[in-house]
Tab-separated table of C-alpha atoms in Angstrom:
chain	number	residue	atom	x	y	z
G	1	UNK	CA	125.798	111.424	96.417
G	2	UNK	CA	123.319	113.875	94.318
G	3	UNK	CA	119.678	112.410	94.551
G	4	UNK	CA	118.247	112.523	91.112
G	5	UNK	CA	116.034	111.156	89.070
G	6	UNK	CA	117.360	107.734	88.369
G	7	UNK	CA	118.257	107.862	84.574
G	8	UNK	CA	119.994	105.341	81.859
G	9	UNK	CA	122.999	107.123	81.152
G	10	UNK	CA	122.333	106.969	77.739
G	11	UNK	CA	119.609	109.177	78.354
G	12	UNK	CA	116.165	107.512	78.959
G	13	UNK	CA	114.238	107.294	81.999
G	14	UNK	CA	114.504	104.395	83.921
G	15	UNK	CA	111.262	103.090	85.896
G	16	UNK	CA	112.043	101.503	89.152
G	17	UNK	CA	108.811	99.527	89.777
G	18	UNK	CA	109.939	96.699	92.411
G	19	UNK	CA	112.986	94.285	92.759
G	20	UNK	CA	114.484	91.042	93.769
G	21	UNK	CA	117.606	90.554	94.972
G	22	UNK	CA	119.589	87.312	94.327
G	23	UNK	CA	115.734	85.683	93.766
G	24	UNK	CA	114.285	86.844	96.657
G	25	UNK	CA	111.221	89.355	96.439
G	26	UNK	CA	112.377	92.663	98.123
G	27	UNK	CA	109.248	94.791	97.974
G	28	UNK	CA	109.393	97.907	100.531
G	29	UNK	CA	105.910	96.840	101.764
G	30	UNK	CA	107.057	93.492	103.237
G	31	UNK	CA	106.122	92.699	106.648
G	32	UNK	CA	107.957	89.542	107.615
G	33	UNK	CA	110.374	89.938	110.070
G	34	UNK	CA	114.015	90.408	108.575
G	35	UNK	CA	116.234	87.534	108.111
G	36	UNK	CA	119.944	87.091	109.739
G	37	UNK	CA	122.181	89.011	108.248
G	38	UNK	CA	125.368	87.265	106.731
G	39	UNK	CA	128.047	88.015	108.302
G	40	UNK	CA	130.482	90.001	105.071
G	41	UNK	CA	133.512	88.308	103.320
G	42	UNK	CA	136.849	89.610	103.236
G	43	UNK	CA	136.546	91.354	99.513
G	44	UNK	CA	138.045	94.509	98.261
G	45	UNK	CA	135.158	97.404	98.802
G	46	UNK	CA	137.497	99.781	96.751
G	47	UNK	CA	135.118	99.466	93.519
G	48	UNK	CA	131.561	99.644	94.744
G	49	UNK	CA	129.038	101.621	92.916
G	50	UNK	CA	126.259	103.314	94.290
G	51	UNK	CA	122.598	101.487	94.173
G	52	UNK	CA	119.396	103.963	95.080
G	53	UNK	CA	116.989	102.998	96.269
G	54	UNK	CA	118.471	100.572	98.399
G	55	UNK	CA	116.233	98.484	96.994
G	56	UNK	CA	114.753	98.111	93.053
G	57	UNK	CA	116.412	98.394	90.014
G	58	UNK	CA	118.903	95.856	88.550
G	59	UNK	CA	119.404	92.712	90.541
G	60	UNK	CA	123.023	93.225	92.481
G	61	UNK	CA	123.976	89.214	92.106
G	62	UNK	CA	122.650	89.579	88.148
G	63	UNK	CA	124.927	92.391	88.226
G	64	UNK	CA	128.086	90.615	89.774
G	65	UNK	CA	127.775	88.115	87.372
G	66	UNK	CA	128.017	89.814	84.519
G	67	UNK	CA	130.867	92.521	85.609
G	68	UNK	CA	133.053	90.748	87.932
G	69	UNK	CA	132.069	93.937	90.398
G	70	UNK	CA	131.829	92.355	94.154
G	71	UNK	CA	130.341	95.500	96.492
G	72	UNK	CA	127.748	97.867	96.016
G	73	UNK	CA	127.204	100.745	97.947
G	74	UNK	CA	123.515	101.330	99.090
G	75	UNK	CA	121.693	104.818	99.599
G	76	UNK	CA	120.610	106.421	101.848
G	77	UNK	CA	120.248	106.592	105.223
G	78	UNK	CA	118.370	109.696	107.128
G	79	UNK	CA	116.717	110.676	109.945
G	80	UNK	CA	112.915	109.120	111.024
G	81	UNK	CA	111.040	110.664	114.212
G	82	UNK	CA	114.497	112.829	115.093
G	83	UNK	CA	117.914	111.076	115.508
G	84	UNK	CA	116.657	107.904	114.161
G	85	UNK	CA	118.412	106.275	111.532
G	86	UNK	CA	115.970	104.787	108.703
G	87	UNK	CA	116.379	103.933	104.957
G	88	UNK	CA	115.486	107.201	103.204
G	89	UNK	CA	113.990	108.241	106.285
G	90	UNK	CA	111.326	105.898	106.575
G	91	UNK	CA	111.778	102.363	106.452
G	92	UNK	CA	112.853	101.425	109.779
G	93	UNK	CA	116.153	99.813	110.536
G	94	UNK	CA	117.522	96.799	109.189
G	95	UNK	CA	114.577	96.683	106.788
G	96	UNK	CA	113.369	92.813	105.285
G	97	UNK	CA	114.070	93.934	101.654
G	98	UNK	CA	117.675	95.287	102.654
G	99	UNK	CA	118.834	92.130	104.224
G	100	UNK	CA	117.730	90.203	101.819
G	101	UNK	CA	119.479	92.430	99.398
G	102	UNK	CA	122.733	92.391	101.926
G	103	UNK	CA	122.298	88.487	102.185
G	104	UNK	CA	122.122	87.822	98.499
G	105	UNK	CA	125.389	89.997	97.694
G	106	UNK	CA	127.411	88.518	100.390
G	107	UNK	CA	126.290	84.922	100.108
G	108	UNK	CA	127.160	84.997	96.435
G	109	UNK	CA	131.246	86.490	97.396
G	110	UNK	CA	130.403	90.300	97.623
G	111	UNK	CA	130.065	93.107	100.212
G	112	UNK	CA	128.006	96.207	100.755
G	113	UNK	CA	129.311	99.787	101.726
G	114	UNK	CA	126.175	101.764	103.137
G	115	UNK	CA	126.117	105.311	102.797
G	116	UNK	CA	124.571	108.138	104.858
G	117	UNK	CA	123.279	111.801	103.822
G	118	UNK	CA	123.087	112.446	100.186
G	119	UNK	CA	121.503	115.617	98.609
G	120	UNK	CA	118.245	115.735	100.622
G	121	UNK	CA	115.966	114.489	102.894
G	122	UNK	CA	116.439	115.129	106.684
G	123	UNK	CA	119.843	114.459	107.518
G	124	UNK	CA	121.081	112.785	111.024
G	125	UNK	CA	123.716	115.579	111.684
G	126	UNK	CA	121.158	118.193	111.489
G	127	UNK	CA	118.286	115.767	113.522
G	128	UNK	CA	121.040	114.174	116.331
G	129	UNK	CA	121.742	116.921	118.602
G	130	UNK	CA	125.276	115.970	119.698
G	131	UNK	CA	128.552	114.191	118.258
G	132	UNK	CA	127.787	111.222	120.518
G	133	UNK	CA	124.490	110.711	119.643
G	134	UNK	CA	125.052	111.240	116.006
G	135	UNK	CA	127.506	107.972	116.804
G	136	UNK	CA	124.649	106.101	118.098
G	137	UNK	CA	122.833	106.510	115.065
G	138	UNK	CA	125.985	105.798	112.900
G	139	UNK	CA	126.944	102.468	115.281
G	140	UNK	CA	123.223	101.113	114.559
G	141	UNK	CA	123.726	101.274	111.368
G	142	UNK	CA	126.956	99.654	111.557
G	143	UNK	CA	125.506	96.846	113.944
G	144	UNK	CA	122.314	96.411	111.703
G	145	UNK	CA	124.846	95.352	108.813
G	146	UNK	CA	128.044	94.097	110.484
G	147	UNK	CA	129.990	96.624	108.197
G	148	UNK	CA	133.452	96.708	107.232
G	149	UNK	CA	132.658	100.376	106.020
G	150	UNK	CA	130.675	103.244	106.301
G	151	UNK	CA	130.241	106.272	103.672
G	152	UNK	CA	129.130	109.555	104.818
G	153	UNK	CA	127.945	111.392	101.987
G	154	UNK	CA	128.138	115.262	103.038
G	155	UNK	CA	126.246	117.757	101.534
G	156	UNK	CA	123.727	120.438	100.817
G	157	UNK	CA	122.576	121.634	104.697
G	158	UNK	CA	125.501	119.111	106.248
G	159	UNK	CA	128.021	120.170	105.402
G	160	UNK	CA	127.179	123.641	108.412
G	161	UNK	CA	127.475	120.250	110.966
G	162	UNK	CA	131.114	118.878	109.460
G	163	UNK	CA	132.564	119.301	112.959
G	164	UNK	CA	129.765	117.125	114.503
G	165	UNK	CA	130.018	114.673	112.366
G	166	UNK	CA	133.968	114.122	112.879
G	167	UNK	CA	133.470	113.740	116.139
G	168	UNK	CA	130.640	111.508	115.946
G	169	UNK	CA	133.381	109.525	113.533
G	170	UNK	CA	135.976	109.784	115.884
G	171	UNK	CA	133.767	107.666	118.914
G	172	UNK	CA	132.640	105.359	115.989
G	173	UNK	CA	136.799	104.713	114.535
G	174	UNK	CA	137.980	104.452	118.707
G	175	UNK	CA	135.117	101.431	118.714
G	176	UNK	CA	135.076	99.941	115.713
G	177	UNK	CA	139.275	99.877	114.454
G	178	UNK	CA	138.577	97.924	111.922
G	179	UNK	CA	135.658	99.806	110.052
G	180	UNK	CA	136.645	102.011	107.303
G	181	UNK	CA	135.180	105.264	107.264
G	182	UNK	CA	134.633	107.208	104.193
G	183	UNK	CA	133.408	110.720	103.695
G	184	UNK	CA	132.377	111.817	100.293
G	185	UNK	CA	132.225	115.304	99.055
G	186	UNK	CA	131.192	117.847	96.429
G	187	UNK	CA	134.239	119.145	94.864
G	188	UNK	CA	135.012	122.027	92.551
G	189	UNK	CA	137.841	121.408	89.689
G	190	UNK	CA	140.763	122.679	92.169
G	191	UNK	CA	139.545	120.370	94.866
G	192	UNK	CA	137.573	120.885	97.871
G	193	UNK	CA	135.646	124.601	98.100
G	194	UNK	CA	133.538	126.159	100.135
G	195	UNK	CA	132.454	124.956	103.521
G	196	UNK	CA	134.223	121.428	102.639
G	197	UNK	CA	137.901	123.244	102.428
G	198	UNK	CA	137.808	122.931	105.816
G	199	UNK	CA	137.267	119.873	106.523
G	200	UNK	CA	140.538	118.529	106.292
G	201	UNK	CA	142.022	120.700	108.550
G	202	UNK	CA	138.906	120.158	111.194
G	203	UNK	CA	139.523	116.215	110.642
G	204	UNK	CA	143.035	116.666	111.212
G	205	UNK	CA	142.651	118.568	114.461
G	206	UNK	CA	140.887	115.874	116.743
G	207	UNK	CA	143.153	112.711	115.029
G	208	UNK	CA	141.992	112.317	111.617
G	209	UNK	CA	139.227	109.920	111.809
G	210	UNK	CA	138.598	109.800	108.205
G	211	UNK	CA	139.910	106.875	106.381
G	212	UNK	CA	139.198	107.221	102.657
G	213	UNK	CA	137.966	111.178	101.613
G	214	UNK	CA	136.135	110.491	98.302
G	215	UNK	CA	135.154	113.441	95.757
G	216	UNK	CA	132.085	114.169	93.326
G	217	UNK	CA	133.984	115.648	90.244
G	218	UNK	CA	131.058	116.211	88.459
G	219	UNK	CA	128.382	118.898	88.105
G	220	UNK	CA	130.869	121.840	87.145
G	221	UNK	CA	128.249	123.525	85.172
G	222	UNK	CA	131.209	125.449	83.855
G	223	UNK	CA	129.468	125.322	80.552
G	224	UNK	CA	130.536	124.249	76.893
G	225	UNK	CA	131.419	120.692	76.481
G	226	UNK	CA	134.088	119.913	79.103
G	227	UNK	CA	136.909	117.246	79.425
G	228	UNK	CA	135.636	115.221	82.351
G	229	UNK	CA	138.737	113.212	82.485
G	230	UNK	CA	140.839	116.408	82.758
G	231	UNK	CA	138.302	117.921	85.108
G	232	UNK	CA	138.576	114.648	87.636
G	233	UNK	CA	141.893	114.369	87.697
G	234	UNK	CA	142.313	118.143	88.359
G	235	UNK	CA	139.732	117.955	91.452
G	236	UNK	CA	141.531	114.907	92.801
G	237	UNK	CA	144.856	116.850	92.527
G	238	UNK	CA	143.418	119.667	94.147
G	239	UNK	CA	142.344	117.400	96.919
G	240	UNK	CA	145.258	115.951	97.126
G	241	UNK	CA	147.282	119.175	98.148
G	242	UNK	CA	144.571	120.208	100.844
G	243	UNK	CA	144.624	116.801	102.300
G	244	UNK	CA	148.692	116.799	102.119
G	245	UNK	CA	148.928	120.572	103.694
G	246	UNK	CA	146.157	119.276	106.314
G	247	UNK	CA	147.285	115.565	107.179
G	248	UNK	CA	151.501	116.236	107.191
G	249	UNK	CA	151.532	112.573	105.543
G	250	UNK	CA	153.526	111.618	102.094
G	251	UNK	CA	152.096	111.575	98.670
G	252	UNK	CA	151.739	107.962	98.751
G	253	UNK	CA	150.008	107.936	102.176
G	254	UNK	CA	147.489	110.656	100.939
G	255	UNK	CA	146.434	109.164	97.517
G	256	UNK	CA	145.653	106.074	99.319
G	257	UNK	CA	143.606	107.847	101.346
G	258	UNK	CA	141.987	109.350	98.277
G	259	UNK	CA	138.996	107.872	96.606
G	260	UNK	CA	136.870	109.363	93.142
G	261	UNK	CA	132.466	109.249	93.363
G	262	UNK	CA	131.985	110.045	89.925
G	263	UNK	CA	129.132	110.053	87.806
G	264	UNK	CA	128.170	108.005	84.831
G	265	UNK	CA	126.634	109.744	81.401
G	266	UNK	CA	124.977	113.014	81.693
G	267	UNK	CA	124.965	114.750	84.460
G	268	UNK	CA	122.818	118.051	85.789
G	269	UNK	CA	124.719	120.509	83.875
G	270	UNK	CA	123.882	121.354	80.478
G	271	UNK	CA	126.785	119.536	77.857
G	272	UNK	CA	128.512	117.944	80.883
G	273	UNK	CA	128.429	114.507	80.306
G	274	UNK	CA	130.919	111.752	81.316
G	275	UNK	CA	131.252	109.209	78.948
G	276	UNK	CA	132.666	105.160	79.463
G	277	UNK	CA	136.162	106.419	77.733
G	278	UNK	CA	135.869	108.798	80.628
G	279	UNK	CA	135.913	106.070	83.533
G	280	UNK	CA	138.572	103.993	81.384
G	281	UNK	CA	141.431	107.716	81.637
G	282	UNK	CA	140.012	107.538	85.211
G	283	UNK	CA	140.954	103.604	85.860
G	284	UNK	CA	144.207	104.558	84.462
G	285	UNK	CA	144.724	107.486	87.010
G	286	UNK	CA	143.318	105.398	90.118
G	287	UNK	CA	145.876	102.652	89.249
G	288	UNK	CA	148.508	104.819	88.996
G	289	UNK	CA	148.442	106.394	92.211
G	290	UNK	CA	146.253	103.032	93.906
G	291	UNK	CA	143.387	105.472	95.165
G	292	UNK	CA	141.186	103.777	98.215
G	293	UNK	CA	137.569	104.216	96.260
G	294	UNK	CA	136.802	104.380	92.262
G	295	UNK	CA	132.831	104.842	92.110
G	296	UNK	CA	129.510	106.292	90.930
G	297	UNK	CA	126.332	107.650	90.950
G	298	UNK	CA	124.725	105.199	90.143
G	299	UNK	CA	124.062	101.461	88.942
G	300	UNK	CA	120.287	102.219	87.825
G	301	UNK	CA	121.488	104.231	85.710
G	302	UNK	CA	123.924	102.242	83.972
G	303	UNK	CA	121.774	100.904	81.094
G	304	UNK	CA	124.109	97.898	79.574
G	305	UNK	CA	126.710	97.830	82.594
G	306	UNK	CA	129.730	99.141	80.478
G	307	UNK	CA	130.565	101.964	83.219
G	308	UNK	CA	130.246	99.041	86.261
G	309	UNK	CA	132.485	96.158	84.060
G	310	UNK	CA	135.626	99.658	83.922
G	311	UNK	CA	134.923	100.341	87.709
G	312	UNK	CA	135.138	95.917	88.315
G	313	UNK	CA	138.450	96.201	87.095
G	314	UNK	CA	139.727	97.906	89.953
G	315	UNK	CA	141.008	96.363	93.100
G	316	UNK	CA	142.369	99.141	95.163
């Protein structure tokens, strides 16, 4: 997902000074050695909006509470000291103020989905030198949390290493069945362009060992004041084609494969904004054709919680 400045999507900066998750102090600078993690409950991750930093910003179990949503999805995970995984490449795995974030969700019913890459930052497909050891640094992170699922968020200089990181995914799905694995990806309003047309096709070649494919219909910057609803639901339809054409699998086999990353308010294009009416016409399409993932960039940003409490409403 897009790194930005964290904004209210109504407009106004939002300061990030600190947090607690669930009542428990999560400041980056903690020293005490991490707790146990929880082990996760068995709750739908198919609604799980993105939270970055992984730590600060609203409280997650605050958040539950007042939405009904039960997973989050925390950001990001790059390279420290080469094909390390770290939280935004530099707080060492698990991290004291990410368990205690992860504890706090899933002791009060929820889940986390963790996601790797994003817009910047040094990325573990360009840092881990082959597809197995890129799975190392995936199954750590995997192990740290005891995950049911895994996003990899593929973009800017990635997306050249698309190959490698199949593969990697490919060891990590033959060892861990159960895990879902999720790749999300920037999207153009026919679907999938550029160097990520082809990853269906490369996915599909060595077994498919992408669960849910999840787009970013959002930053167009086609100009004017566009129709995001029309503009998602094109993308997804465009995706849906290359993934059909690429998998061989039916129409109901591929949209529940499918999953929409969208983004609440304004975005980084000039007049493209996407607006809480927006995310309700995008409920209505995800329901209709029971997509895998309905999310977005990102809860900080999501001043009163009206664009979380649409999302909640989905259960996959």
């Amino acid at each position: 997902m897009r790194r930005r400045t964290v904004l209210i999507a109504g407009g106004l900066t939002a300061v990030i000074v600190g947090a607690v998750a669930g009542g428990v102090a999560t400041s980056q600078a903690a020293t005490v050695s991490p707790a146990a993690v929880v082990a996760p409950p068995s709750v739908s991750l198919a609604a799980s909006p993105y939270q970055y930093p992984s730590t600060g910003g609203k409280d997650p179990v605050a958040v539950m509470k007042s939405t009904g949503v039960k997973a989050f999805t925390m950001a990001f995970i790059l390279a420290k000291g080469g094909c390390t995984p770290s939280w935004d490449g530099s707080v060492t795995l698990p991290g004291t103020a990410q368990v205690n974030r992860v504890n706090a969700i899933r002791k009060n019913g929820g889940d986390v989905v963790i996601s790797v890459g994003g817009a910047s930052g040094s990325k573990l497909a360009n840092a881990c030198g082959k597809a197995a050891d890129l799975a190392g640094a995936y199954q750590k992170v995997i192990n740290a949390f005891k995950l049911r699922a895994l996003d990899i968020d593929l973009e800017a200089g990635e997306v050249s290493q698309s190959m490698k990181v199949l593969q990697a995914l490919k060891i990590i799905k033959k060892n861990n069945p159960s895990v879902q694995l999720i790749m999300t990806l920037g999207v153009n309003p026919n679907g999938l362009g550029g160097g990520e047309a082809k990853i269906p096709g490369q996915a599909a070649s060595i077994g498919s060992p992408v669960d849910v494919w999840s787009i970013m219909p959002f930053d167009f910057c086609g100009g004017g004041t566009p129709n995001m609803t029309n503009l998602t639901k094109s993308a997804s339809e465009g995706l849906h084609k290359q993934l059909k054409a690429a998998l061989k699998e039916s129409d109901t086999q591929i949209y529940a494969r499918q999953g929409i990353s969208s983004m609440n308010g304004h975005t980084d294009c000039a007049g493209e904004n996407v607006t809480v009416q927006d995310f309700k016409n995008m409920l209505g399409y995800v329901q209709q054709h029971h997509l895998a993932r309905f999310t977005f960039w990102e809860l900080n940003r999501d001043g009163n919680l009206q664009y979380t409490k649409v999302i909640a409403q989905y259960k996959g």
